[in-house]
mmCIF file of C-alpha atoms in Angstrom:
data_model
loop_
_atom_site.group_PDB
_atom_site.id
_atom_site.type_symbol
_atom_site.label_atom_id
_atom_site.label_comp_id
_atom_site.label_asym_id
_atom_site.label_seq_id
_atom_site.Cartn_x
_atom_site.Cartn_y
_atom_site.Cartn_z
ATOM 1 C CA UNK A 665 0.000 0.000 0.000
ATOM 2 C CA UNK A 666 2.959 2.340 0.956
ATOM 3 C CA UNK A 667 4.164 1.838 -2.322
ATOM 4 C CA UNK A 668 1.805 2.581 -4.266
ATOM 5 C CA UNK A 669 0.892 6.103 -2.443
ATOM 6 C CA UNK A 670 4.712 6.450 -2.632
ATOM 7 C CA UNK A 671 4.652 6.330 -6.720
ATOM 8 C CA UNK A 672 1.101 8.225 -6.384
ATOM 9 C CA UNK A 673 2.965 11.377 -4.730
ATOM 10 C CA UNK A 674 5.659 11.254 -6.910
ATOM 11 C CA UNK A 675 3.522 11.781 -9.676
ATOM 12 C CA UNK A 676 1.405 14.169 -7.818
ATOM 13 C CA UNK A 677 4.679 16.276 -7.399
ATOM 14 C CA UNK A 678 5.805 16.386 -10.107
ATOM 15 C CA UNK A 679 2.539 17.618 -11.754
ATOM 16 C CA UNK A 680 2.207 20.362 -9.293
ATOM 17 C CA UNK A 681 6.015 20.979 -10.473
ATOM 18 C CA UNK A 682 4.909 21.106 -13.911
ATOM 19 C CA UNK A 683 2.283 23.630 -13.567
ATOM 20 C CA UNK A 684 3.532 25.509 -11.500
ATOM 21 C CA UNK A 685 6.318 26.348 -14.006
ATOM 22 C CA UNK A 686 3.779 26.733 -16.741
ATOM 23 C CA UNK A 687 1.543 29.722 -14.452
ATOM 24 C CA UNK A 688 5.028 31.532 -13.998
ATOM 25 C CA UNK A 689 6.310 31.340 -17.338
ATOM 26 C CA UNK A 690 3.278 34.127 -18.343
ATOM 27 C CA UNK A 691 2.409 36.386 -20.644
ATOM 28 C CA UNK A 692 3.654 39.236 -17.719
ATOM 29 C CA UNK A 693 6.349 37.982 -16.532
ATOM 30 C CA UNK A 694 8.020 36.448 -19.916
ATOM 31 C CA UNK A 695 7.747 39.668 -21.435
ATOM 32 C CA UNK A 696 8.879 41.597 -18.198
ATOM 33 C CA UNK A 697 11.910 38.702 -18.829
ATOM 34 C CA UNK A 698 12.459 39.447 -22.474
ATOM 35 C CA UNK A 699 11.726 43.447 -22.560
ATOM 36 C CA UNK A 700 12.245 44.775 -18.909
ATOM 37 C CA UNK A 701 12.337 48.406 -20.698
ATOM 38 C CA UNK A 702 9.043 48.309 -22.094
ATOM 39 C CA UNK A 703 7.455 48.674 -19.066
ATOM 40 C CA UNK A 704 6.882 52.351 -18.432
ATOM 41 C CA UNK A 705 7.406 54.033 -15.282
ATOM 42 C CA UNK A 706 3.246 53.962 -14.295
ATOM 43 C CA UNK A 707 3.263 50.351 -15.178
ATOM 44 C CA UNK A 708 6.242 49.523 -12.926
ATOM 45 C CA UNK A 709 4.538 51.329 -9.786
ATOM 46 C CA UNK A 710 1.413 49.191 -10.137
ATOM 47 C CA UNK A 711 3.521 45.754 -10.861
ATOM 48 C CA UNK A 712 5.443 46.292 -7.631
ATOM 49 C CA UNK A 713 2.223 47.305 -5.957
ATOM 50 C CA UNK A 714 1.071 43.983 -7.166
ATOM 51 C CA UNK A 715 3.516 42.272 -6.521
ATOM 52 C CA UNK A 716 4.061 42.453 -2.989
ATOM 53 C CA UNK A 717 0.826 42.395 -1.891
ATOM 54 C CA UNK A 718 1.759 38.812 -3.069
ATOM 55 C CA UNK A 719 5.042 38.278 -2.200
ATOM 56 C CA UNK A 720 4.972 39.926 1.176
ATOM 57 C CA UNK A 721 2.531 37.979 2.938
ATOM 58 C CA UNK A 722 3.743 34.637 2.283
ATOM 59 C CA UNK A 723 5.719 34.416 6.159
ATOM 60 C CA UNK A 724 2.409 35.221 7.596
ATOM 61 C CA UNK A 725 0.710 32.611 5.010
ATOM 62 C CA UNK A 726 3.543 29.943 6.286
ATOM 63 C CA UNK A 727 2.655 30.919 10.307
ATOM 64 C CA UNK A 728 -1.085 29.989 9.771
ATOM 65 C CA UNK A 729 -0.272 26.540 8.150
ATOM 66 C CA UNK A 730 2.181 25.586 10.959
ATOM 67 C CA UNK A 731 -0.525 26.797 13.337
ATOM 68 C CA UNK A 732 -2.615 23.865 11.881
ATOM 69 C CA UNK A 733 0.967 21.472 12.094
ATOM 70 C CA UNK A 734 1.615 21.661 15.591
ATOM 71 C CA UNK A 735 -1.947 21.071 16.566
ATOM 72 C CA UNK A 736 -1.541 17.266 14.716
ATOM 73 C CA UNK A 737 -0.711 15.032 17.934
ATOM 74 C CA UNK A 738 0.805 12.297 14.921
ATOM 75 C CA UNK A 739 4.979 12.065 15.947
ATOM 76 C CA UNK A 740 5.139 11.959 12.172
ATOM 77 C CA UNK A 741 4.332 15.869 11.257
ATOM 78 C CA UNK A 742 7.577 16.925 13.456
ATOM 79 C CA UNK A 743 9.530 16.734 10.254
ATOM 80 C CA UNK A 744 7.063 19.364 8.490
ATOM 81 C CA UNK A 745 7.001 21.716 11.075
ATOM 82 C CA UNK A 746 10.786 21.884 11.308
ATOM 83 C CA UNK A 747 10.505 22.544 7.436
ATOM 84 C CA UNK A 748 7.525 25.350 8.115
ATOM 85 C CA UNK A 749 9.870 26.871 11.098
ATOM 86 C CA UNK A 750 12.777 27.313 8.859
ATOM 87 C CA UNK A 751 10.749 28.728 5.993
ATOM 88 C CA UNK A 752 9.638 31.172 7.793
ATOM 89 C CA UNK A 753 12.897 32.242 9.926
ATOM 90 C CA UNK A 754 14.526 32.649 5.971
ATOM 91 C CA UNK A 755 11.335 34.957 5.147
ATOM 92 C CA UNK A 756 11.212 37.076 8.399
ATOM 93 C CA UNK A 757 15.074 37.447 8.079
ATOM 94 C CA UNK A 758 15.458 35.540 11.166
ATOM 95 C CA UNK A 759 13.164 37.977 12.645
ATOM 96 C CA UNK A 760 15.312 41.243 11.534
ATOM 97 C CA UNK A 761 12.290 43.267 9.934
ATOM 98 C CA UNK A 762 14.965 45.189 7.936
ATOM 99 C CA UNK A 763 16.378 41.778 6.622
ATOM 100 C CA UNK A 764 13.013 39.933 6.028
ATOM 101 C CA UNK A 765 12.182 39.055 2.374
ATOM 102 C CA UNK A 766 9.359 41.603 1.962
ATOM 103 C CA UNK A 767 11.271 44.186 2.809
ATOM 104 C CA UNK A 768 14.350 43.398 0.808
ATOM 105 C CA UNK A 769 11.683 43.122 -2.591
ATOM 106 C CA UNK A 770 10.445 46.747 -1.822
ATOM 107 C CA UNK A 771 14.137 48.268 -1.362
ATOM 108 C CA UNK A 772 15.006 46.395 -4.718
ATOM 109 C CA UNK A 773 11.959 47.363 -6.572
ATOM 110 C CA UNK A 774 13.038 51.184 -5.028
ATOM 111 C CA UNK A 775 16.550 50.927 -6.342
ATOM 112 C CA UNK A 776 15.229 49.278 -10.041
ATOM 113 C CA UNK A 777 12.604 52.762 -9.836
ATOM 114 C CA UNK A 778 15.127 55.228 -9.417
ATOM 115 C CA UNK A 779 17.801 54.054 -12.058
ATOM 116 C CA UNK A 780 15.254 53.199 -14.864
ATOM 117 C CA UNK A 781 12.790 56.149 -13.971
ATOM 118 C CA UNK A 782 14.450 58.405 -11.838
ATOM 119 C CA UNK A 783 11.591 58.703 -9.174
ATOM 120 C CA UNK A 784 10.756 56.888 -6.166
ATOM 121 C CA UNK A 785 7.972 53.895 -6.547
ATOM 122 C CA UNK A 786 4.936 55.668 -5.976
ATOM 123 C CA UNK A 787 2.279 53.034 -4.863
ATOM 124 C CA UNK A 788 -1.519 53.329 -3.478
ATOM 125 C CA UNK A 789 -4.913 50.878 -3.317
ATOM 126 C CA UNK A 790 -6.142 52.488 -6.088
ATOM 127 C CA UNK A 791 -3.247 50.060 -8.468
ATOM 128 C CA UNK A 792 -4.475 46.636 -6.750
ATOM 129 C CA UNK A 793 -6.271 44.194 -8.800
ATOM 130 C CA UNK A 794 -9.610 42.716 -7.616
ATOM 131 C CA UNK A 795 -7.348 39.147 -8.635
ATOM 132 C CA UNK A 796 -4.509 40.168 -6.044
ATOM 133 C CA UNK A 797 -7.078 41.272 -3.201
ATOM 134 C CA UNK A 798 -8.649 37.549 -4.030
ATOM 135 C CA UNK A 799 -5.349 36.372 -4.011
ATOM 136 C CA UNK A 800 -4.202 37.414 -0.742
ATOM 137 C CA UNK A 801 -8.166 36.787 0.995
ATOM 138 C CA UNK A 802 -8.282 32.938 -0.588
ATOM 139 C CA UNK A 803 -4.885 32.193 -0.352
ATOM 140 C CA UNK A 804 -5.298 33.014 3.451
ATOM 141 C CA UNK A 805 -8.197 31.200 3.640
ATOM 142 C CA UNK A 806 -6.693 28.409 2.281
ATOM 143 C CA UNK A 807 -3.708 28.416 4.466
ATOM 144 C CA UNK A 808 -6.246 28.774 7.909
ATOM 145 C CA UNK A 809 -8.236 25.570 6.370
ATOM 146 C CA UNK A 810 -7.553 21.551 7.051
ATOM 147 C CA UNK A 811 -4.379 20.537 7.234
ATOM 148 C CA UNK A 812 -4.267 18.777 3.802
ATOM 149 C CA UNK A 813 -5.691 21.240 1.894
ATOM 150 C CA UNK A 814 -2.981 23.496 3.660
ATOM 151 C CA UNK A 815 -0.091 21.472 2.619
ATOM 152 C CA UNK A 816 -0.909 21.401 -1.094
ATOM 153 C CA UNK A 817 -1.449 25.086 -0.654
ATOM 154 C CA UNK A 818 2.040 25.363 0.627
ATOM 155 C CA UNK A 819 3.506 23.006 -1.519
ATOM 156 C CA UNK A 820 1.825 25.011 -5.057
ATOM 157 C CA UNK A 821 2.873 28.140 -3.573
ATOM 158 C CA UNK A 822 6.853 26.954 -2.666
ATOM 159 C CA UNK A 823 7.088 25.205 -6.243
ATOM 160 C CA UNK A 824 5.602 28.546 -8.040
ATOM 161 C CA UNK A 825 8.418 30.227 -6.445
ATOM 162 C CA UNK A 826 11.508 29.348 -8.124
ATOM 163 C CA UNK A 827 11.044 30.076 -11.613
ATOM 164 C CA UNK A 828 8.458 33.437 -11.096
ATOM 165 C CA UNK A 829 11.829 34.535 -8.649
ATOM 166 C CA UNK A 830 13.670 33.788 -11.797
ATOM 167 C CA UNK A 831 12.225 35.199 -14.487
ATOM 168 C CA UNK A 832 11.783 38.465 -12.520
ATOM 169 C CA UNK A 833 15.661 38.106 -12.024
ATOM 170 C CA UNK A 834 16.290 37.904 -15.436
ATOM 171 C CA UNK A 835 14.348 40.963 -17.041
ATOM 172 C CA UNK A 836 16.452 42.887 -14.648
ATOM 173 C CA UNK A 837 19.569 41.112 -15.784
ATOM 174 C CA UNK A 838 18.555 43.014 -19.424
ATOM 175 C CA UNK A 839 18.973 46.551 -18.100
ATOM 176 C CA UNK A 840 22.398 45.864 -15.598
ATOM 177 C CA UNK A 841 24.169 48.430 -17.954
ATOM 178 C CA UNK A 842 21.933 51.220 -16.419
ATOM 179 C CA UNK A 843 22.788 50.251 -12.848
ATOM 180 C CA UNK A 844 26.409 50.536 -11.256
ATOM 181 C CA UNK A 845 27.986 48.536 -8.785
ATOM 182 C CA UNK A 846 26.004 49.430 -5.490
ATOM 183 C CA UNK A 847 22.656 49.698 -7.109
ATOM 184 C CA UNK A 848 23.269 47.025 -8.146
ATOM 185 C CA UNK A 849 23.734 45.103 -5.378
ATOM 186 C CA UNK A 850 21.090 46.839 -3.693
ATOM 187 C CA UNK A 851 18.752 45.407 -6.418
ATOM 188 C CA UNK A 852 19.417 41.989 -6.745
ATOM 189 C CA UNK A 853 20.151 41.520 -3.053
ATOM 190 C CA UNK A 854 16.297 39.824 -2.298
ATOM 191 C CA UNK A 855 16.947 37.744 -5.637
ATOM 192 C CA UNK A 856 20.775 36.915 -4.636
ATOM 193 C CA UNK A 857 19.733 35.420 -1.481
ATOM 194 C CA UNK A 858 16.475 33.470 -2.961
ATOM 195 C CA UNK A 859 18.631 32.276 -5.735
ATOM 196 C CA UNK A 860 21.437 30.863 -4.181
ATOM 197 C CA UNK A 861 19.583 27.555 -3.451
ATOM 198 C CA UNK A 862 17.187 28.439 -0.976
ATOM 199 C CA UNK A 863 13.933 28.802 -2.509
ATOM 200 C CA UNK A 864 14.772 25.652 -4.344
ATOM 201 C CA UNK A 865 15.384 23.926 -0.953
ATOM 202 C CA UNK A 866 11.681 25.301 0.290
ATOM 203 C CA UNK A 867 9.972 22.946 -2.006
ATOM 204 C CA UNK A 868 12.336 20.124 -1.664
ATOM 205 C CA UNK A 869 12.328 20.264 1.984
ATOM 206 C CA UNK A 870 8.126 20.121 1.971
ATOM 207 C CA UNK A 871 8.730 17.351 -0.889
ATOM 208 C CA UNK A 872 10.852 15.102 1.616
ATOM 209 C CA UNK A 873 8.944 15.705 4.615
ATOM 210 C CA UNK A 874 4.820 15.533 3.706
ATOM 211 C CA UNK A 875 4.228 12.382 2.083
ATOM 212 C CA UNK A 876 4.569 10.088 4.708
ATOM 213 C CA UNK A 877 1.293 11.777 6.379
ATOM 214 C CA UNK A 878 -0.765 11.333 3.407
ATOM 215 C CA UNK A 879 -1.169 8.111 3.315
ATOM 216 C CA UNK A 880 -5.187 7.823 2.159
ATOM 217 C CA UNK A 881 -7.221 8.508 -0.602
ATOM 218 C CA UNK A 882 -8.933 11.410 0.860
ATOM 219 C CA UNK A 883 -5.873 13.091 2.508
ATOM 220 C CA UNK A 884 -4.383 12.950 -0.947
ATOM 221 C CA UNK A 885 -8.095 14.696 -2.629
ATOM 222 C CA UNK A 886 -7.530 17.433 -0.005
ATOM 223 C CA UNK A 887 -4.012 18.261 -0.842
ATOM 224 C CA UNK A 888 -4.858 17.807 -4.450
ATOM 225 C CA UNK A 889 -8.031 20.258 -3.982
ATOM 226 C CA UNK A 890 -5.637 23.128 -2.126
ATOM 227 C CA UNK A 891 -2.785 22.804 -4.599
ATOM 228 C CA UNK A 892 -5.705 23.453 -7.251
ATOM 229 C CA UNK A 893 -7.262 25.918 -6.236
ATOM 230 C CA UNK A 894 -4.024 27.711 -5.018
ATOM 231 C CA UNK A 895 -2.981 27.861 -8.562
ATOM 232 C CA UNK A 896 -6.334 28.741 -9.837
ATOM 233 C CA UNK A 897 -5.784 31.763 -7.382
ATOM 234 C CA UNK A 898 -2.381 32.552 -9.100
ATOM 235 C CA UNK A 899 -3.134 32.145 -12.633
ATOM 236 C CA UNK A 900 -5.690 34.717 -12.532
ATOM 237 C CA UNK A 901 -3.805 36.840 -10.475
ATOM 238 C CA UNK A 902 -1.195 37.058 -13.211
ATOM 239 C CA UNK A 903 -3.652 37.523 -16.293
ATOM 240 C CA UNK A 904 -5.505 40.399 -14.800
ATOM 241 C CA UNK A 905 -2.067 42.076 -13.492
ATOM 242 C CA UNK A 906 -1.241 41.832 -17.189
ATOM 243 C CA UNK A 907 -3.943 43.270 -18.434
ATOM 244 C CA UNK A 908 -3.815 45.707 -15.861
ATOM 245 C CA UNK A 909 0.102 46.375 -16.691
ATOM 246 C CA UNK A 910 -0.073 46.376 -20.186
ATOM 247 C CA UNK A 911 -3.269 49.587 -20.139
ATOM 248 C CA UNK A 912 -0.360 51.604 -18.929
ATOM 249 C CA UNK A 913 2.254 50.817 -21.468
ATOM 250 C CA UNK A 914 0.265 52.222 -24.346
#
């Protein structure tokens, strides 16, 4: 029986894997990789703005899941809260609020504003997306749910990670001429320290550490349903941020 949930997951992984790399290779973010100076300065402001309503909440997203963790009595979820704990010491910045993730993405973004545009980001309610207030209200949701659903959450969310970090790092690879030395280290900083191995390690760590504990059919619909609809959640975050993006650029 082990072994056949065993092959089961594996599949199940890699799937998530799969589409997770298809929802971040979009229409947004490939041409944000391909033509980072397209994007005009209004259309920056409101993909930042965007942006980290995402990105920023996703420590706080990680303390409601291990909220539902430690309240399993089961010996065998230790493993996945160590993996949840460390997680979220690498987004708070081991509890430095200057050194956490979200705030090293907003002093980037700052740094990328003032050498392409020359003006400080400039960023208000009025640029948010119904899809990114829906994002941040389900995906919360989700997170505060059953403990299943949770992990597949978590586990869509971690995979996602990796290559959106990485095409955002590499449409502002296309304009390092315009940057010198200590801007640019003060904008790739927040990718330097993602990109280095430990976002990768964030899903592989969840990988080695969850499937033991879903061992059933309906465990395994739960996780399927909350990786789902997690990525349901992101994919039309990104199309209406493009569409929403791409009014400005004309």
């Amino acid at each position: 029986m082990f072994t056949v949930f065993n092959e089961k997951n594996t599949k199940l992984f890699s799937s998530i894997k799969e589409n997770a790399s298809v929802i971040a290779d979009n229409v947004l973010l490939l041409n944000w990789k391909v033509y980072p100076d397209k994007i005009n300065y209004e259309s920056f402001c409101i993909f930042v703005n965007n942006l980290q309503q995402w990105l920023a909440p996703t420590a706080y997203r990680l303390s409601l899941g291990l909220n539902l963790l430690q309240n399993e009595s089961d010996p065998k979820f230790s493993s996945v809260v160590d993996a949840f704990e460390h997680n979220i010491d690498d987004e708070s910045g081991e509890r430095d609020i200057d050194r956490s993730h979200a705030k090293l993405f907003i002093d980037s973004c700052e740094t990328t504003s003032q050498v392409l545009y020359g003006k400080s980001l400039q960023l208000s309610n009025s640029q948010l997306t119904i899809e990114t207030i829906n994002l941040h209200k389900q995906s919360t949701s989700l997170f505060n749910s059953n403990t299943y659903r949770m992990l597949g959450a978590s586990v869509a969310q971690e995979t996602h990670a990796l290559p959106q970090l990485e095409n955002l790092y590499a449409g502002l690879c296309k304009v390092r001429d315009k940057f010198n030395d200590n801007e640019w280290f003060k904008a790739t900083e927040f990718y330097d320290i993602h990109l280095d191995g430990t976002e990768a390690r964030h899903a592989e760590d969840l990988n080695k550490t969850i499937w033991e504990i879903i061992d059933n059919e309906e465990k395994m619909n739960e996780f399927k349903q909350g990786s789902q609809e997690f990525f349901v959640l992101l994919n039309n975050y990104w199309n209406k941020l493009n569409i929403a993006v791409s009014a400005q650029c004309v």
